[in-house]
Short mmCIF file of N, CA, C and O in Angstrom, two decimals:
data_model
loop_
_atom_site.label_atom_id
_atom_site.label_comp_id
_atom_site.label_asym_id
_atom_site.label_seq_id
_atom_site.Cartn_x
_atom_site.Cartn_y
_atom_site.Cartn_z
N MET A 23 0.35 41.33 -31.41
CA MET A 23 0.10 41.01 -30.06
C MET A 23 1.38 41.19 -29.24
O MET A 23 2.43 40.66 -29.61
N VAL A 24 1.28 41.87 -28.17
CA VAL A 24 2.43 42.15 -27.27
C VAL A 24 2.48 41.04 -26.25
O VAL A 24 1.48 40.73 -25.59
N THR A 25 3.69 40.47 -26.03
CA THR A 25 3.85 39.43 -25.03
C THR A 25 4.69 39.98 -23.90
O THR A 25 5.72 40.59 -24.14
N SER A 26 4.27 39.79 -22.70
CA SER A 26 5.00 40.29 -21.51
C SER A 26 6.24 39.43 -21.34
O SER A 26 6.26 38.27 -21.70
N PRO A 27 7.31 40.00 -20.75
CA PRO A 27 8.50 39.17 -20.49
C PRO A 27 8.20 37.96 -19.62
O PRO A 27 8.76 36.90 -19.84
N ALA A 28 7.29 38.09 -18.66
CA ALA A 28 6.91 36.99 -17.84
C ALA A 28 6.28 35.89 -18.62
O ALA A 28 6.53 34.70 -18.41
N ALA A 29 5.38 36.23 -19.58
CA ALA A 29 4.73 35.23 -20.39
C ALA A 29 5.76 34.53 -21.27
O ALA A 29 5.70 33.28 -21.45
N SER A 30 6.72 35.25 -21.79
CA SER A 30 7.78 34.65 -22.62
C SER A 30 8.59 33.68 -21.78
O SER A 30 8.96 32.56 -22.23
N LEU A 31 8.89 34.04 -20.57
CA LEU A 31 9.65 33.24 -19.68
C LEU A 31 8.95 31.95 -19.35
O LEU A 31 9.45 30.87 -19.35
N ARG A 32 7.63 32.12 -19.07
CA ARG A 32 6.77 30.96 -18.76
C ARG A 32 6.72 30.02 -19.90
O ARG A 32 6.78 28.81 -19.72
N ALA A 33 6.63 30.50 -21.14
CA ALA A 33 6.54 29.68 -22.29
C ALA A 33 7.86 28.87 -22.50
O ALA A 33 7.79 27.79 -23.05
N ALA A 34 8.94 29.41 -22.08
CA ALA A 34 10.22 28.72 -22.19
C ALA A 34 10.43 27.61 -21.18
O ALA A 34 11.17 26.69 -21.37
N GLU A 35 9.67 27.70 -20.09
CA GLU A 35 9.72 26.65 -19.06
C GLU A 35 9.01 25.41 -19.53
O GLU A 35 7.93 25.51 -20.14
N PRO A 36 9.57 24.24 -19.24
CA PRO A 36 8.86 23.01 -19.66
C PRO A 36 7.61 22.81 -18.81
O PRO A 36 7.53 23.26 -17.65
N HIS A 37 6.61 22.17 -19.38
CA HIS A 37 5.42 21.76 -18.60
C HIS A 37 5.94 20.57 -17.73
O HIS A 37 6.81 19.85 -18.11
N ARG A 38 5.32 20.41 -16.55
CA ARG A 38 5.70 19.37 -15.65
C ARG A 38 4.52 18.61 -15.14
O ARG A 38 3.62 19.22 -14.53
N LEU A 39 4.53 17.28 -15.34
CA LEU A 39 3.41 16.42 -14.93
C LEU A 39 3.96 15.23 -14.12
O LEU A 39 4.90 14.57 -14.57
N ALA A 40 3.36 15.00 -12.96
CA ALA A 40 3.65 13.81 -12.16
C ALA A 40 2.44 12.91 -12.19
O ALA A 40 1.32 13.39 -11.93
N LEU A 41 2.63 11.67 -12.53
CA LEU A 41 1.53 10.73 -12.58
C LEU A 41 1.68 9.75 -11.40
O LEU A 41 2.75 9.15 -11.25
N GLN A 42 0.64 9.55 -10.63
CA GLN A 42 0.65 8.68 -9.48
C GLN A 42 0.07 7.33 -9.88
O GLN A 42 -0.97 7.24 -10.52
N ILE A 43 0.76 6.22 -9.49
CA ILE A 43 0.21 4.88 -9.64
C ILE A 43 0.39 4.22 -8.29
O ILE A 43 1.52 4.06 -7.82
N SER A 44 -0.75 3.87 -7.66
CA SER A 44 -0.67 3.27 -6.36
C SER A 44 -1.58 2.02 -6.27
O SER A 44 -1.72 1.45 -5.20
N ASP A 45 -2.14 1.66 -7.41
CA ASP A 45 -3.01 0.49 -7.47
C ASP A 45 -2.36 -0.65 -8.26
O ASP A 45 -1.75 -0.44 -9.32
N ASP A 46 -2.51 -1.85 -7.72
CA ASP A 46 -2.01 -3.07 -8.42
C ASP A 46 -3.06 -3.47 -9.45
O ASP A 46 -3.73 -4.42 -9.30
N ASP A 47 -3.21 -2.63 -10.47
CA ASP A 47 -4.21 -2.85 -11.51
C ASP A 47 -3.60 -2.59 -12.87
O ASP A 47 -3.25 -1.47 -13.19
N PRO A 48 -3.41 -3.63 -13.66
CA PRO A 48 -2.76 -3.48 -14.97
C PRO A 48 -3.47 -2.42 -15.85
O PRO A 48 -2.85 -1.76 -16.64
N LEU A 49 -4.79 -2.31 -15.75
CA LEU A 49 -5.53 -1.33 -16.55
C LEU A 49 -5.09 0.11 -16.18
O LEU A 49 -4.89 0.95 -17.02
N LYS A 50 -4.91 0.37 -14.87
CA LYS A 50 -4.47 1.68 -14.42
C LYS A 50 -3.01 1.94 -14.81
O LYS A 50 -2.64 3.06 -15.17
N MET A 51 -2.22 0.88 -14.79
CA MET A 51 -0.84 1.01 -15.18
C MET A 51 -0.75 1.35 -16.64
O MET A 51 0.02 2.28 -17.06
N ARG A 52 -1.56 0.71 -17.47
CA ARG A 52 -1.61 1.04 -18.87
C ARG A 52 -2.13 2.48 -19.11
O ARG A 52 -1.65 3.23 -19.94
N ALA A 53 -3.12 2.89 -18.29
CA ALA A 53 -3.66 4.24 -18.39
C ALA A 53 -2.59 5.27 -18.07
O ALA A 53 -2.50 6.27 -18.77
N VAL A 54 -1.75 5.02 -17.07
CA VAL A 54 -0.63 5.91 -16.76
C VAL A 54 0.28 6.08 -17.97
O VAL A 54 0.69 7.17 -18.35
N LEU A 55 0.63 4.96 -18.60
CA LEU A 55 1.51 5.03 -19.76
C LEU A 55 0.84 5.72 -20.94
O LEU A 55 1.51 6.48 -21.65
N ASP A 56 -0.47 5.47 -21.09
CA ASP A 56 -1.20 6.19 -22.16
C ASP A 56 -1.21 7.67 -21.95
O ASP A 56 -0.97 8.44 -22.87
N VAL A 57 -1.48 8.05 -20.72
CA VAL A 57 -1.48 9.54 -20.42
C VAL A 57 -0.06 10.12 -20.69
O VAL A 57 0.00 11.20 -21.31
N ALA A 58 0.96 9.45 -20.21
CA ALA A 58 2.29 9.95 -20.43
C ALA A 58 2.63 10.11 -21.94
O ALA A 58 3.16 11.14 -22.35
N ALA A 59 2.27 9.09 -22.71
CA ALA A 59 2.51 9.15 -24.15
C ALA A 59 1.68 10.27 -24.81
O ALA A 59 2.22 11.03 -25.64
N ASN A 60 0.42 10.37 -24.46
CA ASN A 60 -0.47 11.41 -25.06
C ASN A 60 0.01 12.82 -24.74
O ASN A 60 0.01 13.67 -25.60
N VAL A 61 0.33 13.06 -23.48
CA VAL A 61 0.79 14.41 -23.04
C VAL A 61 2.11 14.74 -23.72
O VAL A 61 2.28 15.84 -24.21
N SER A 62 2.98 13.75 -23.75
CA SER A 62 4.30 14.01 -24.45
C SER A 62 4.10 14.30 -25.92
O SER A 62 4.70 15.26 -26.39
N ARG A 63 3.29 13.59 -26.60
CA ARG A 63 3.02 13.84 -28.03
C ARG A 63 2.33 15.20 -28.20
O ARG A 63 2.67 15.90 -29.15
N HIS A 64 1.39 15.56 -27.33
CA HIS A 64 0.69 16.81 -27.46
C HIS A 64 1.67 18.01 -27.41
O HIS A 64 1.68 18.81 -28.32
N TYR A 65 2.51 18.04 -26.37
CA TYR A 65 3.45 19.16 -26.27
C TYR A 65 4.56 19.10 -27.31
O TYR A 65 4.98 20.16 -27.79
N SER A 66 4.93 17.95 -27.69
CA SER A 66 5.96 17.81 -28.78
C SER A 66 5.35 18.40 -30.05
O SER A 66 6.06 19.11 -30.77
N GLY A 67 4.08 18.09 -30.32
CA GLY A 67 3.39 18.61 -31.50
C GLY A 67 3.33 20.16 -31.49
O GLY A 67 3.27 20.78 -32.55
N LEU A 68 3.26 20.73 -30.29
CA LEU A 68 3.20 22.21 -30.18
C LEU A 68 4.64 22.82 -30.15
O LEU A 68 4.79 24.06 -30.08
N GLY A 69 5.64 21.95 -30.19
CA GLY A 69 7.02 22.46 -30.14
C GLY A 69 7.44 22.89 -28.70
O GLY A 69 8.32 23.71 -28.54
N GLU A 70 6.69 22.35 -27.70
CA GLU A 70 6.96 22.75 -26.35
C GLU A 70 7.53 21.50 -25.57
O GLU A 70 7.23 20.36 -25.87
N GLU A 71 8.31 21.78 -24.51
CA GLU A 71 8.89 20.75 -23.71
C GLU A 71 7.93 20.33 -22.59
O GLU A 71 7.23 21.15 -22.06
N VAL A 72 8.01 19.07 -22.23
CA VAL A 72 7.25 18.56 -21.07
C VAL A 72 8.13 17.55 -20.36
O VAL A 72 8.77 16.72 -20.98
N GLU A 73 8.12 17.63 -19.04
CA GLU A 73 8.83 16.65 -18.18
C GLU A 73 7.71 15.86 -17.52
O GLU A 73 6.78 16.46 -16.93
N ILE A 74 7.81 14.53 -17.55
CA ILE A 74 6.79 13.67 -16.91
C ILE A 74 7.54 12.68 -15.99
O ILE A 74 8.50 12.05 -16.41
N VAL A 75 7.06 12.55 -14.76
CA VAL A 75 7.56 11.56 -13.86
C VAL A 75 6.35 10.71 -13.37
O VAL A 75 5.33 11.21 -13.05
N VAL A 76 6.57 9.39 -13.33
CA VAL A 76 5.60 8.46 -12.85
C VAL A 76 6.12 8.02 -11.47
O VAL A 76 7.27 7.53 -11.32
N VAL A 77 5.31 8.29 -10.43
CA VAL A 77 5.68 7.92 -9.04
C VAL A 77 4.81 6.71 -8.62
O VAL A 77 3.59 6.84 -8.60
N ALA A 78 5.49 5.61 -8.29
CA ALA A 78 4.78 4.37 -7.95
C ALA A 78 5.01 4.02 -6.48
O ALA A 78 6.13 4.05 -6.00
N PHE A 79 3.89 3.72 -5.76
CA PHE A 79 3.97 3.27 -4.43
C PHE A 79 2.84 2.29 -4.15
O PHE A 79 1.94 2.12 -4.99
N ASP A 80 2.84 1.67 -2.97
CA ASP A 80 1.82 0.71 -2.59
C ASP A 80 1.71 -0.35 -3.72
O ASP A 80 2.69 -0.73 -4.30
N GLY A 81 0.50 -0.78 -4.05
CA GLY A 81 0.33 -1.83 -5.09
C GLY A 81 0.84 -1.43 -6.47
O GLY A 81 1.16 -2.24 -7.31
N GLY A 82 0.89 -0.09 -6.72
CA GLY A 82 1.36 0.36 -8.04
C GLY A 82 2.83 0.11 -8.28
O GLY A 82 3.26 0.19 -9.42
N LEU A 83 3.56 -0.21 -7.23
CA LEU A 83 4.98 -0.45 -7.41
C LEU A 83 5.23 -1.64 -8.34
O LEU A 83 6.24 -1.67 -9.01
N ASP A 84 4.27 -2.59 -8.36
CA ASP A 84 4.44 -3.78 -9.22
C ASP A 84 4.72 -3.33 -10.71
O ASP A 84 5.41 -4.05 -11.43
N MET A 85 4.26 -2.18 -11.08
CA MET A 85 4.48 -1.68 -12.43
C MET A 85 5.97 -1.55 -12.76
O MET A 85 6.37 -1.72 -13.89
N LEU A 86 6.79 -1.29 -11.74
CA LEU A 86 8.21 -1.02 -11.94
C LEU A 86 9.09 -2.20 -11.59
O LEU A 86 10.35 -2.04 -11.67
N LEU A 87 8.54 -3.34 -11.22
CA LEU A 87 9.32 -4.47 -10.76
C LEU A 87 9.67 -5.37 -11.93
O LEU A 87 8.79 -5.79 -12.72
N GLU A 88 10.93 -5.71 -12.09
CA GLU A 88 11.46 -6.54 -13.15
C GLU A 88 10.75 -7.86 -13.30
O GLU A 88 10.44 -8.33 -14.38
N ASP A 89 10.47 -8.51 -12.15
CA ASP A 89 9.94 -9.85 -12.16
C ASP A 89 8.46 -9.99 -12.24
O ASP A 89 7.93 -11.10 -12.26
N ARG A 90 7.71 -8.84 -12.21
CA ARG A 90 6.24 -9.01 -12.24
C ARG A 90 5.46 -7.89 -12.88
O ARG A 90 4.23 -7.84 -12.84
N SER A 91 6.13 -6.95 -13.51
CA SER A 91 5.40 -5.79 -14.13
C SER A 91 4.54 -6.31 -15.26
O SER A 91 5.04 -6.89 -16.21
N PRO A 92 3.23 -6.00 -15.21
CA PRO A 92 2.35 -6.43 -16.34
C PRO A 92 2.55 -5.51 -17.57
O PRO A 92 2.01 -5.82 -18.60
N VAL A 93 3.31 -4.41 -17.43
CA VAL A 93 3.55 -3.49 -18.53
C VAL A 93 5.05 -3.37 -18.82
O VAL A 93 5.50 -2.36 -19.37
N ARG A 94 5.83 -4.38 -18.43
CA ARG A 94 7.28 -4.32 -18.50
C ARG A 94 7.81 -3.93 -19.88
O ARG A 94 8.62 -2.97 -19.95
N GLU A 95 7.37 -4.63 -20.91
CA GLU A 95 7.89 -4.36 -22.24
C GLU A 95 7.64 -2.92 -22.66
O GLU A 95 8.52 -2.23 -23.17
N ARG A 96 6.47 -2.43 -22.44
CA ARG A 96 6.11 -1.05 -22.81
C ARG A 96 6.91 -0.06 -22.00
O ARG A 96 7.39 0.96 -22.49
N LEU A 97 7.07 -0.32 -20.71
CA LEU A 97 7.79 0.61 -19.82
C LEU A 97 9.25 0.66 -20.28
O LEU A 97 9.82 1.73 -20.33
N VAL A 98 9.84 -0.46 -20.60
CA VAL A 98 11.25 -0.48 -21.12
C VAL A 98 11.36 0.37 -22.38
O VAL A 98 12.32 1.10 -22.55
N ASN A 99 10.39 0.28 -23.26
CA ASN A 99 10.39 1.08 -24.48
C ASN A 99 10.31 2.54 -24.15
O ASN A 99 10.97 3.37 -24.78
N PHE A 100 9.50 2.93 -23.15
CA PHE A 100 9.46 4.35 -22.70
C PHE A 100 10.86 4.80 -22.29
O PHE A 100 11.29 5.87 -22.63
N LEU A 101 11.48 3.96 -21.44
CA LEU A 101 12.79 4.32 -20.91
C LEU A 101 13.81 4.52 -22.04
O LEU A 101 14.70 5.41 -21.98
N LYS A 102 13.69 3.73 -23.10
CA LYS A 102 14.66 3.85 -24.27
C LYS A 102 14.31 5.02 -25.17
O LYS A 102 15.21 5.65 -25.70
N SER A 103 13.03 5.31 -25.39
CA SER A 103 12.67 6.26 -26.44
C SER A 103 12.09 7.58 -25.98
O SER A 103 11.86 8.47 -26.79
N MET A 104 11.76 7.68 -24.69
CA MET A 104 11.20 8.93 -24.22
C MET A 104 11.97 9.49 -23.02
O MET A 104 11.57 9.28 -21.89
N PRO A 105 13.06 10.20 -23.30
CA PRO A 105 13.90 10.69 -22.21
C PRO A 105 13.21 11.72 -21.34
O PRO A 105 13.69 11.99 -20.23
N ASN A 106 12.10 12.25 -21.75
CA ASN A 106 11.34 13.22 -20.92
C ASN A 106 10.40 12.53 -19.90
O ASN A 106 9.79 13.20 -19.11
N VAL A 107 10.33 11.22 -19.96
CA VAL A 107 9.48 10.50 -19.04
C VAL A 107 10.42 9.62 -18.11
O VAL A 107 11.24 8.85 -18.60
N SER A 108 10.23 9.80 -16.79
CA SER A 108 11.03 9.04 -15.82
C SER A 108 10.11 8.28 -14.88
O SER A 108 8.91 8.62 -14.77
N PHE A 109 10.64 7.32 -14.20
CA PHE A 109 9.86 6.45 -13.29
C PHE A 109 10.55 6.41 -11.97
O PHE A 109 11.78 6.18 -11.89
N THR A 110 9.80 6.62 -10.88
CA THR A 110 10.32 6.62 -9.53
C THR A 110 9.55 5.65 -8.64
O THR A 110 8.32 5.72 -8.59
N ALA A 111 10.29 4.81 -7.89
CA ALA A 111 9.70 3.86 -7.02
C ALA A 111 9.84 4.33 -5.59
O ALA A 111 10.78 4.99 -5.22
N CYS A 112 8.84 3.98 -4.77
CA CYS A 112 8.81 4.32 -3.36
C CYS A 112 9.74 3.35 -2.58
O CYS A 112 9.46 2.14 -2.56
N GLY A 113 10.73 3.89 -1.88
CA GLY A 113 11.63 3.06 -1.11
C GLY A 113 10.92 2.35 0.03
O GLY A 113 11.29 1.24 0.37
N ASN A 114 9.98 3.05 0.70
CA ASN A 114 9.27 2.41 1.78
C ASN A 114 8.49 1.19 1.33
O ASN A 114 8.53 0.16 2.00
N THR A 115 7.85 1.28 0.17
CA THR A 115 7.16 0.10 -0.36
C THR A 115 8.12 -0.97 -0.70
O THR A 115 7.84 -2.17 -0.46
N LEU A 116 9.26 -0.65 -1.31
CA LEU A 116 10.31 -1.66 -1.60
C LEU A 116 10.76 -2.36 -0.29
O LEU A 116 10.89 -3.59 -0.31
N GLU A 117 10.97 -1.62 0.77
CA GLU A 117 11.39 -2.15 2.02
C GLU A 117 10.31 -3.10 2.60
O GLU A 117 10.61 -4.19 3.10
N THR A 118 9.07 -2.71 2.50
CA THR A 118 7.95 -3.56 2.95
C THR A 118 7.91 -4.86 2.17
O THR A 118 7.74 -5.93 2.78
N LEU A 119 8.06 -4.78 0.86
CA LEU A 119 8.10 -6.00 0.04
C LEU A 119 9.30 -6.86 0.38
O LEU A 119 9.18 -8.11 0.41
N ALA A 120 10.41 -6.25 0.67
CA ALA A 120 11.65 -7.01 1.00
C ALA A 120 11.40 -7.84 2.28
O ALA A 120 11.79 -9.02 2.33
N VAL A 121 10.78 -7.23 3.27
CA VAL A 121 10.51 -7.94 4.50
C VAL A 121 9.48 -9.07 4.25
O VAL A 121 9.69 -10.23 4.69
N LYS A 122 8.44 -8.74 3.49
CA LYS A 122 7.36 -9.74 3.24
C LYS A 122 7.89 -10.92 2.37
O LYS A 122 7.51 -12.06 2.63
N GLU A 123 8.75 -10.63 1.44
CA GLU A 123 9.19 -11.65 0.47
C GLU A 123 10.55 -12.25 0.80
O GLU A 123 11.03 -13.15 0.10
N GLY A 124 11.23 -11.66 1.76
CA GLY A 124 12.57 -12.15 2.11
C GLY A 124 13.66 -11.70 1.20
O GLY A 124 14.81 -12.13 1.36
N ARG A 125 13.36 -10.82 0.30
CA ARG A 125 14.37 -10.22 -0.59
C ARG A 125 13.78 -8.94 -1.19
O ARG A 125 12.57 -8.80 -1.27
N ARG A 126 14.70 -8.07 -1.56
CA ARG A 126 14.19 -6.81 -2.20
C ARG A 126 13.90 -7.15 -3.68
O ARG A 126 14.82 -7.60 -4.41
N PRO A 127 12.68 -6.96 -4.14
CA PRO A 127 12.39 -7.27 -5.55
C PRO A 127 13.17 -6.33 -6.50
O PRO A 127 13.32 -5.15 -6.20
N PRO A 128 13.68 -6.90 -7.58
CA PRO A 128 14.46 -6.07 -8.50
C PRO A 128 13.59 -5.09 -9.32
O PRO A 128 12.48 -5.43 -9.75
N LEU A 129 14.10 -3.88 -9.45
CA LEU A 129 13.43 -2.87 -10.29
C LEU A 129 13.89 -2.99 -11.73
O LEU A 129 15.00 -3.44 -12.03
N ILE A 130 13.05 -2.58 -12.62
CA ILE A 130 13.42 -2.50 -14.05
C ILE A 130 14.54 -1.48 -14.16
O ILE A 130 14.53 -0.45 -13.49
N GLY A 131 15.55 -1.80 -14.96
CA GLY A 131 16.67 -0.89 -15.12
C GLY A 131 16.24 0.52 -15.57
O GLY A 131 15.43 0.66 -16.42
N GLY A 132 16.83 1.51 -14.92
CA GLY A 132 16.47 2.92 -15.28
C GLY A 132 15.46 3.56 -14.35
O GLY A 132 15.17 4.74 -14.44
N VAL A 133 14.90 2.77 -13.45
CA VAL A 133 13.93 3.29 -12.51
C VAL A 133 14.68 3.82 -11.29
O VAL A 133 15.59 3.19 -10.78
N SER A 134 14.31 5.02 -10.85
CA SER A 134 14.99 5.62 -9.65
C SER A 134 14.15 5.30 -8.42
O SER A 134 13.00 4.82 -8.55
N VAL A 135 14.71 5.58 -7.23
CA VAL A 135 14.05 5.30 -5.97
C VAL A 135 14.04 6.60 -5.16
O VAL A 135 15.05 7.32 -5.08
N THR A 136 12.90 6.88 -4.54
CA THR A 136 12.79 7.95 -3.56
C THR A 136 12.37 7.30 -2.25
O THR A 136 11.74 6.25 -2.28
N GLN A 137 12.71 7.88 -1.15
CA GLN A 137 12.42 7.20 0.14
C GLN A 137 10.89 7.07 0.35
O GLN A 137 10.42 6.07 0.80
N VAL A 138 10.14 8.19 0.12
CA VAL A 138 8.69 8.17 0.40
C VAL A 138 8.03 8.69 -0.84
O VAL A 138 8.10 9.88 -1.17
N GLY A 139 7.26 7.80 -1.55
CA GLY A 139 6.58 8.17 -2.76
C GLY A 139 5.62 9.36 -2.64
O GLY A 139 5.58 10.28 -3.43
N VAL A 140 4.80 9.32 -1.60
CA VAL A 140 3.84 10.38 -1.43
C VAL A 140 4.51 11.72 -1.12
O VAL A 140 4.13 12.76 -1.65
N ALA A 141 5.60 11.66 -0.35
CA ALA A 141 6.37 12.90 -0.06
C ALA A 141 6.97 13.46 -1.38
O ALA A 141 7.01 14.65 -1.58
N GLU A 142 7.37 12.56 -2.25
CA GLU A 142 7.91 12.96 -3.55
C GLU A 142 6.87 13.75 -4.33
O GLU A 142 7.11 14.82 -4.89
N LEU A 143 5.62 13.19 -4.37
CA LEU A 143 4.55 13.87 -5.05
C LEU A 143 4.23 15.26 -4.40
O LEU A 143 3.99 16.22 -5.12
N MET A 144 4.28 15.30 -3.09
CA MET A 144 4.00 16.58 -2.39
C MET A 144 5.08 17.61 -2.76
O MET A 144 4.75 18.76 -3.03
N GLU A 145 6.33 17.17 -2.77
CA GLU A 145 7.42 18.11 -3.10
C GLU A 145 7.28 18.63 -4.55
O GLU A 145 7.56 19.74 -4.83
N LEU A 146 6.91 17.70 -5.45
CA LEU A 146 6.71 18.10 -6.82
C LEU A 146 5.55 19.11 -6.97
O LEU A 146 5.65 20.12 -7.67
N ALA A 147 4.47 18.85 -6.24
CA ALA A 147 3.33 19.78 -6.23
C ALA A 147 3.77 21.15 -5.72
O ALA A 147 3.38 22.14 -6.23
N GLU A 148 4.60 21.16 -4.69
CA GLU A 148 5.09 22.43 -4.11
C GLU A 148 5.95 23.16 -5.10
O GLU A 148 6.13 24.36 -5.01
N LYS A 149 6.48 22.46 -6.11
CA LYS A 149 7.33 23.06 -7.11
C LYS A 149 6.49 23.31 -8.40
O LYS A 149 7.02 23.50 -9.48
N ASN A 150 5.18 23.32 -8.21
CA ASN A 150 4.20 23.65 -9.30
C ASN A 150 4.11 22.59 -10.39
O ASN A 150 3.74 22.88 -11.49
N TRP A 151 4.41 21.34 -10.06
CA TRP A 151 4.15 20.24 -10.96
C TRP A 151 2.62 19.93 -10.88
O TRP A 151 2.06 20.02 -9.82
N THR A 152 2.07 19.50 -11.98
CA THR A 152 0.68 19.04 -11.94
C THR A 152 0.67 17.56 -11.59
O THR A 152 1.42 16.77 -12.20
N ILE A 153 -0.14 17.20 -10.61
CA ILE A 153 -0.20 15.79 -10.15
C ILE A 153 -1.51 15.23 -10.64
O ILE A 153 -2.57 15.77 -10.44
N VAL A 154 -1.46 14.08 -11.32
CA VAL A 154 -2.64 13.41 -11.85
C VAL A 154 -2.54 11.92 -11.46
O VAL A 154 -1.51 11.32 -11.53
N ARG A 155 -3.75 11.41 -11.06
CA ARG A 155 -3.85 9.96 -10.76
C ARG A 155 -4.86 9.43 -11.76
O ARG A 155 -6.07 9.46 -11.50
N PRO A 156 -4.39 8.88 -12.88
CA PRO A 156 -5.35 8.32 -13.93
C PRO A 156 -6.16 7.16 -13.35
O PRO A 156 -5.74 6.51 -12.41
#
């Protein structure tokens, strides 16, 4: 079978998946982590790279908060053992919570912040990332 140079180049590129969590629902938060783990295992089993980012905003931000994440322990394990999976919090949602609660809620260590979560997802989509909302 003859492979075109473009196909070879594409195969060398990592797969890219962005997972959206915007609901304050522990079942959906667990589903996001399940999808990230399953996709990571799938491509690892094929010997292919995959980059996964979880973008949290609105009610889904609770997933990334140190003091209230219902999936905190599992998320911390992801951060330690799965370097291809990252987590991004919406700065606007953080600011809204800070005003509402009188303090900015602490994020779990290793979580990054983007100013606008939805804009982050749009920019990833524009760079050919696959966006999924489990």
